[in-house]
């Protein structure tokens, strides 16, 4: 889809366009834009692939990135009962519940897809788990920042501001679609689900738009391949 104004020619990755102020209630002002490194497509890095050596680990936490918190290693090891060095979606759901909250299986499947192991699409290893855990910590901080009434949920305007702070200027019509299935706002699980859909689809679209123009031409096959993984993540 086309953007409303041209991108800066001197930026490596274009910054998020301004939001149309007339589209929103004046009591909800968007947060100030981030630094120039923030992209229209979002700035959170794609997790690094696992090392070429074995992903298995021992008491020292081998397979995890250097500096990984012992709590993260412990959460992974507690659910990896066969000591294979990999966990499936149900084990991931159990592991995350020890550090955050119990996530819906739909959200877990989205996380598995976005942080998947290139060598095993049905399981993730220590590298992917550490990146996923770090990402959730970042998104948790964003959620708490924009849950201004401390209700444990965010509404449409708070969702807009939260996604904007992450680099995604989402049109009002898309926001309405995202939040339409939630009657009473989004808790953290739902926020991660919505945010990961936006993040994942944006990153997939960005692959088709190497010039960062905000538009791309896709074949039918490419479009289906881009969208279907996010649909089949649902029950």
Short mmCIF file of C-alpha atoms in Angstrom, two decimals:
data_model
loop_
_atom_site.label_atom_id
_atom_site.label_comp_id
_atom_site.label_asym_id
_atom_site.label_seq_id
_atom_site.Cartn_x
_atom_site.Cartn_y
_atom_site.Cartn_z
CA UNK A 1 0.00 0.00 0.00
CA UNK A 2 1.20 3.52 -0.70
CA UNK A 3 2.34 5.87 2.05
CA UNK A 4 0.93 9.34 2.53
CA UNK A 5 4.24 11.15 2.04
CA UNK A 6 7.70 10.35 0.68
CA UNK A 7 10.40 9.01 2.94
CA UNK A 8 13.54 10.89 3.80
CA UNK A 9 16.25 10.22 1.21
CA UNK A 10 19.08 10.36 3.73
CA UNK A 11 17.73 7.77 6.15
CA UNK A 12 18.90 4.19 6.02
CA UNK A 13 15.46 3.03 7.16
CA UNK A 14 12.49 5.41 6.86
CA UNK A 15 10.94 6.69 10.07
CA UNK A 16 7.29 6.28 10.91
CA UNK A 17 5.02 8.83 9.17
CA UNK A 18 3.08 11.28 11.27
CA UNK A 19 -0.32 10.16 12.48
CA UNK A 20 -3.34 12.15 11.24
CA UNK A 21 -4.40 14.02 14.41
CA UNK A 22 -7.99 14.46 13.23
CA UNK A 23 -8.51 10.70 13.29
CA UNK A 24 -8.23 10.41 17.08
CA UNK A 25 -9.57 11.87 20.25
CA UNK A 26 -7.53 14.91 21.33
CA UNK A 27 -7.07 13.40 24.79
CA UNK A 28 -4.84 10.69 23.32
CA UNK A 29 -1.80 12.29 21.77
CA UNK A 30 0.73 10.02 20.05
CA UNK A 31 4.12 9.74 21.73
CA UNK A 32 7.05 11.61 20.19
CA UNK A 33 8.85 9.79 17.35
CA UNK A 34 11.83 7.66 18.31
CA UNK A 35 15.38 8.21 17.12
CA UNK A 36 16.25 7.94 13.44
CA UNK A 37 17.25 4.28 13.69
CA UNK A 38 13.58 3.41 14.22
CA UNK A 39 11.99 2.16 11.01
CA UNK A 40 8.52 2.50 9.55
CA UNK A 41 8.60 -1.27 9.68
CA UNK A 42 9.59 -1.48 13.37
CA UNK A 43 13.00 -1.67 14.95
CA UNK A 44 13.12 -4.89 16.96
CA UNK A 45 15.80 -7.17 15.49
CA UNK A 46 15.13 -10.59 14.06
CA UNK A 47 16.65 -13.22 16.36
CA UNK A 48 20.00 -14.61 15.32
CA UNK A 49 20.14 -18.19 14.06
CA UNK A 50 21.54 -20.79 16.42
CA UNK A 51 25.26 -21.52 16.34
CA UNK A 52 26.57 -24.22 14.06
CA UNK A 53 27.56 -26.35 17.04
CA UNK A 54 25.07 -28.46 18.98
CA UNK A 55 22.25 -26.60 20.72
CA UNK A 56 22.28 -28.96 23.68
CA UNK A 57 23.33 -27.54 27.01
CA UNK A 58 24.78 -28.61 30.29
CA UNK A 59 24.90 -27.10 33.78
CA UNK A 60 26.68 -24.03 32.40
CA UNK A 61 23.82 -23.24 30.02
CA UNK A 62 25.65 -24.02 26.80
CA UNK A 63 23.77 -23.04 23.65
CA UNK A 64 22.46 -19.82 25.17
CA UNK A 65 23.93 -16.43 24.18
CA UNK A 66 26.65 -15.12 26.45
CA UNK A 67 25.20 -13.17 29.36
CA UNK A 68 21.80 -14.89 29.33
CA UNK A 69 20.10 -14.56 32.70
CA UNK A 70 20.19 -17.72 34.81
CA UNK A 71 16.43 -17.33 35.25
CA UNK A 72 15.93 -17.64 31.48
CA UNK A 73 18.16 -20.71 31.30
CA UNK A 74 16.35 -22.25 34.26
CA UNK A 75 12.91 -21.61 32.71
CA UNK A 76 14.02 -23.41 29.54
CA UNK A 77 15.64 -26.34 31.30
CA UNK A 78 12.65 -26.93 33.57
CA UNK A 79 10.38 -27.73 30.62
CA UNK A 80 12.97 -29.50 28.44
CA UNK A 81 12.49 -32.78 30.27
CA UNK A 82 14.10 -34.99 27.64
CA UNK A 83 17.22 -32.76 27.67
CA UNK A 84 17.15 -32.54 23.88
CA UNK A 85 17.95 -28.82 23.86
CA UNK A 86 14.64 -28.03 22.13
CA UNK A 87 11.09 -27.32 23.32
CA UNK A 88 7.73 -27.49 21.54
CA UNK A 89 4.77 -25.10 21.73
CA UNK A 90 3.28 -26.67 24.86
CA UNK A 91 6.60 -26.60 26.67
CA UNK A 92 7.09 -22.99 25.59
CA UNK A 93 3.66 -22.12 26.95
CA UNK A 94 4.62 -23.67 30.28
CA UNK A 95 8.03 -21.97 30.35
CA UNK A 96 6.64 -18.50 29.69
CA UNK A 97 3.99 -18.91 32.36
CA UNK A 98 6.79 -19.06 34.93
CA UNK A 99 8.09 -15.62 33.99
CA UNK A 100 5.15 -13.69 32.55
CA UNK A 101 1.65 -15.13 32.52
CA UNK A 102 -0.16 -18.01 30.87
CA UNK A 103 -0.33 -17.24 27.16
CA UNK A 104 -3.07 -18.44 24.83
CA UNK A 105 -1.88 -21.18 22.50
CA UNK A 106 -2.61 -18.88 19.53
CA UNK A 107 -0.05 -16.41 20.86
CA UNK A 108 2.44 -19.19 21.53
CA UNK A 109 2.15 -20.41 17.94
CA UNK A 110 2.76 -16.91 16.62
CA UNK A 111 5.86 -16.63 18.78
CA UNK A 112 7.04 -20.05 17.61
CA UNK A 113 6.62 -18.97 13.99
CA UNK A 114 8.38 -15.64 14.39
CA UNK A 115 11.27 -17.02 16.45
CA UNK A 116 11.45 -20.41 14.78
CA UNK A 117 14.57 -22.51 14.60
CA UNK A 118 15.67 -22.67 10.94
CA UNK A 119 16.52 -26.35 11.42
CA UNK A 120 13.32 -27.43 13.22
CA UNK A 121 10.14 -25.46 12.56
CA UNK A 122 8.18 -27.24 15.31
CA UNK A 123 10.61 -26.56 18.17
CA UNK A 124 12.89 -23.79 19.37
CA UNK A 125 16.32 -24.02 20.98
CA UNK A 126 18.19 -21.92 23.55
CA UNK A 127 19.11 -19.13 21.11
CA UNK A 128 15.53 -18.61 19.94
CA UNK A 129 14.15 -18.91 23.47
CA UNK A 130 16.54 -16.26 24.79
CA UNK A 131 15.65 -13.87 21.95
CA UNK A 132 11.93 -14.51 22.46
CA UNK A 133 12.18 -13.95 26.22
CA UNK A 134 14.07 -10.69 25.68
CA UNK A 135 11.49 -9.51 23.15
CA UNK A 136 8.64 -10.23 25.56
CA UNK A 137 10.43 -8.27 28.27
CA UNK A 138 10.66 -5.30 25.91
CA UNK A 139 7.00 -5.59 24.95
CA UNK A 140 5.96 -5.98 28.58
CA UNK A 141 7.64 -2.67 29.40
CA UNK A 142 5.80 -1.02 26.49
CA UNK A 143 2.48 -2.51 27.63
CA UNK A 144 2.92 -1.23 31.18
CA UNK A 145 3.96 2.19 29.92
CA UNK A 146 0.74 2.65 27.95
CA UNK A 147 -1.60 0.95 30.40
CA UNK A 148 -2.05 4.37 31.93
CA UNK A 149 -4.94 3.49 34.25
CA UNK A 150 -3.12 0.36 35.49
CA UNK A 151 -6.15 -1.79 34.65
CA UNK A 152 -4.08 -4.62 33.21
CA UNK A 153 -5.61 -3.90 29.82
CA UNK A 154 -5.15 -1.34 27.05
CA UNK A 155 -7.83 0.17 24.85
CA UNK A 156 -7.80 1.23 21.21
CA UNK A 157 -5.99 4.52 21.77
CA UNK A 158 -3.44 2.98 24.10
CA UNK A 159 -2.82 0.21 21.56
CA UNK A 160 -2.28 2.83 18.88
CA UNK A 161 0.24 4.70 21.02
CA UNK A 162 2.02 1.50 22.08
CA UNK A 163 2.46 0.28 18.51
CA UNK A 164 3.54 3.76 17.41
CA UNK A 165 6.25 3.76 20.07
CA UNK A 166 7.52 0.51 18.55
CA UNK A 167 7.68 2.12 15.11
CA UNK A 168 4.34 1.06 13.62
CA UNK A 169 2.00 3.87 12.55
CA UNK A 170 -1.15 1.79 12.15
CA UNK A 171 -4.14 3.31 10.28
CA UNK A 172 -7.36 3.61 12.34
CA UNK A 173 -9.15 1.06 10.14
CA UNK A 174 -6.47 -1.56 10.82
CA UNK A 175 -6.52 -0.81 14.55
CA UNK A 176 -10.26 -1.39 14.58
CA UNK A 177 -9.77 -4.77 12.91
CA UNK A 178 -7.08 -5.73 15.40
CA UNK A 179 -9.10 -4.86 18.47
CA UNK A 180 -12.56 -5.87 17.20
CA UNK A 181 -12.36 -9.39 18.68
CA UNK A 182 -11.66 -8.06 22.18
CA UNK A 183 -14.73 -6.62 23.91
CA UNK A 184 -13.06 -5.19 27.00
CA UNK A 185 -9.59 -4.19 25.88
CA UNK A 186 -6.38 -6.18 25.47
CA UNK A 187 -4.50 -7.84 28.29
CA UNK A 188 -0.79 -8.54 27.85
CA UNK A 189 -1.41 -11.86 26.08
CA UNK A 190 -3.74 -10.19 23.56
CA UNK A 191 -1.35 -7.27 23.14
CA UNK A 192 1.49 -9.64 22.28
CA UNK A 193 -0.78 -11.50 19.86
CA UNK A 194 -1.81 -8.29 18.05
CA UNK A 195 1.68 -6.84 18.17
CA UNK A 196 3.31 -9.97 16.79
CA UNK A 197 0.83 -10.08 13.92
CA UNK A 198 1.72 -6.47 13.05
CA UNK A 199 5.44 -7.11 13.52
CA UNK A 200 5.47 -10.37 11.59
CA UNK A 201 3.40 -9.18 8.64
CA UNK A 202 5.41 -5.97 8.47
CA UNK A 203 8.70 -7.85 8.36
CA UNK A 204 7.38 -10.20 5.68
CA UNK A 205 6.13 -7.23 3.64
CA UNK A 206 9.47 -5.48 4.09
CA UNK A 207 11.14 -8.40 2.33
CA UNK A 208 9.06 -7.50 -0.73
CA UNK A 209 9.87 -3.79 -0.38
CA UNK A 210 13.70 -3.60 -0.25
CA UNK A 211 13.65 0.11 -1.07
CA UNK A 212 11.49 0.90 2.00
CA UNK A 213 8.96 2.76 -0.17
CA UNK A 214 5.97 1.44 1.75
CA UNK A 215 4.57 -0.32 -1.32
CA UNK A 216 5.22 -3.58 -3.12
CA UNK A 217 3.87 -5.72 -5.94
CA UNK A 218 3.05 -9.28 -4.91
CA UNK A 219 1.91 -12.26 -6.89
CA UNK A 220 -1.05 -14.26 -5.62
CA UNK A 221 1.27 -17.05 -4.47
CA UNK A 222 3.52 -14.61 -2.63
CA UNK A 223 0.56 -12.96 -0.94
CA UNK A 224 -0.85 -16.29 0.24
CA UNK A 225 2.56 -17.44 1.45
CA UNK A 226 2.93 -14.20 3.40
CA UNK A 227 -0.47 -14.23 5.11
CA UNK A 228 -1.36 -17.90 5.61
CA UNK A 229 1.21 -18.64 8.36
CA UNK A 230 -0.43 -16.01 10.54
CA UNK A 231 -3.89 -17.44 9.93
CA UNK A 232 -2.99 -21.05 10.64
CA UNK A 233 -1.50 -20.02 13.98
CA UNK A 234 -5.07 -19.88 15.22
CA UNK A 235 -6.97 -22.80 16.70
#
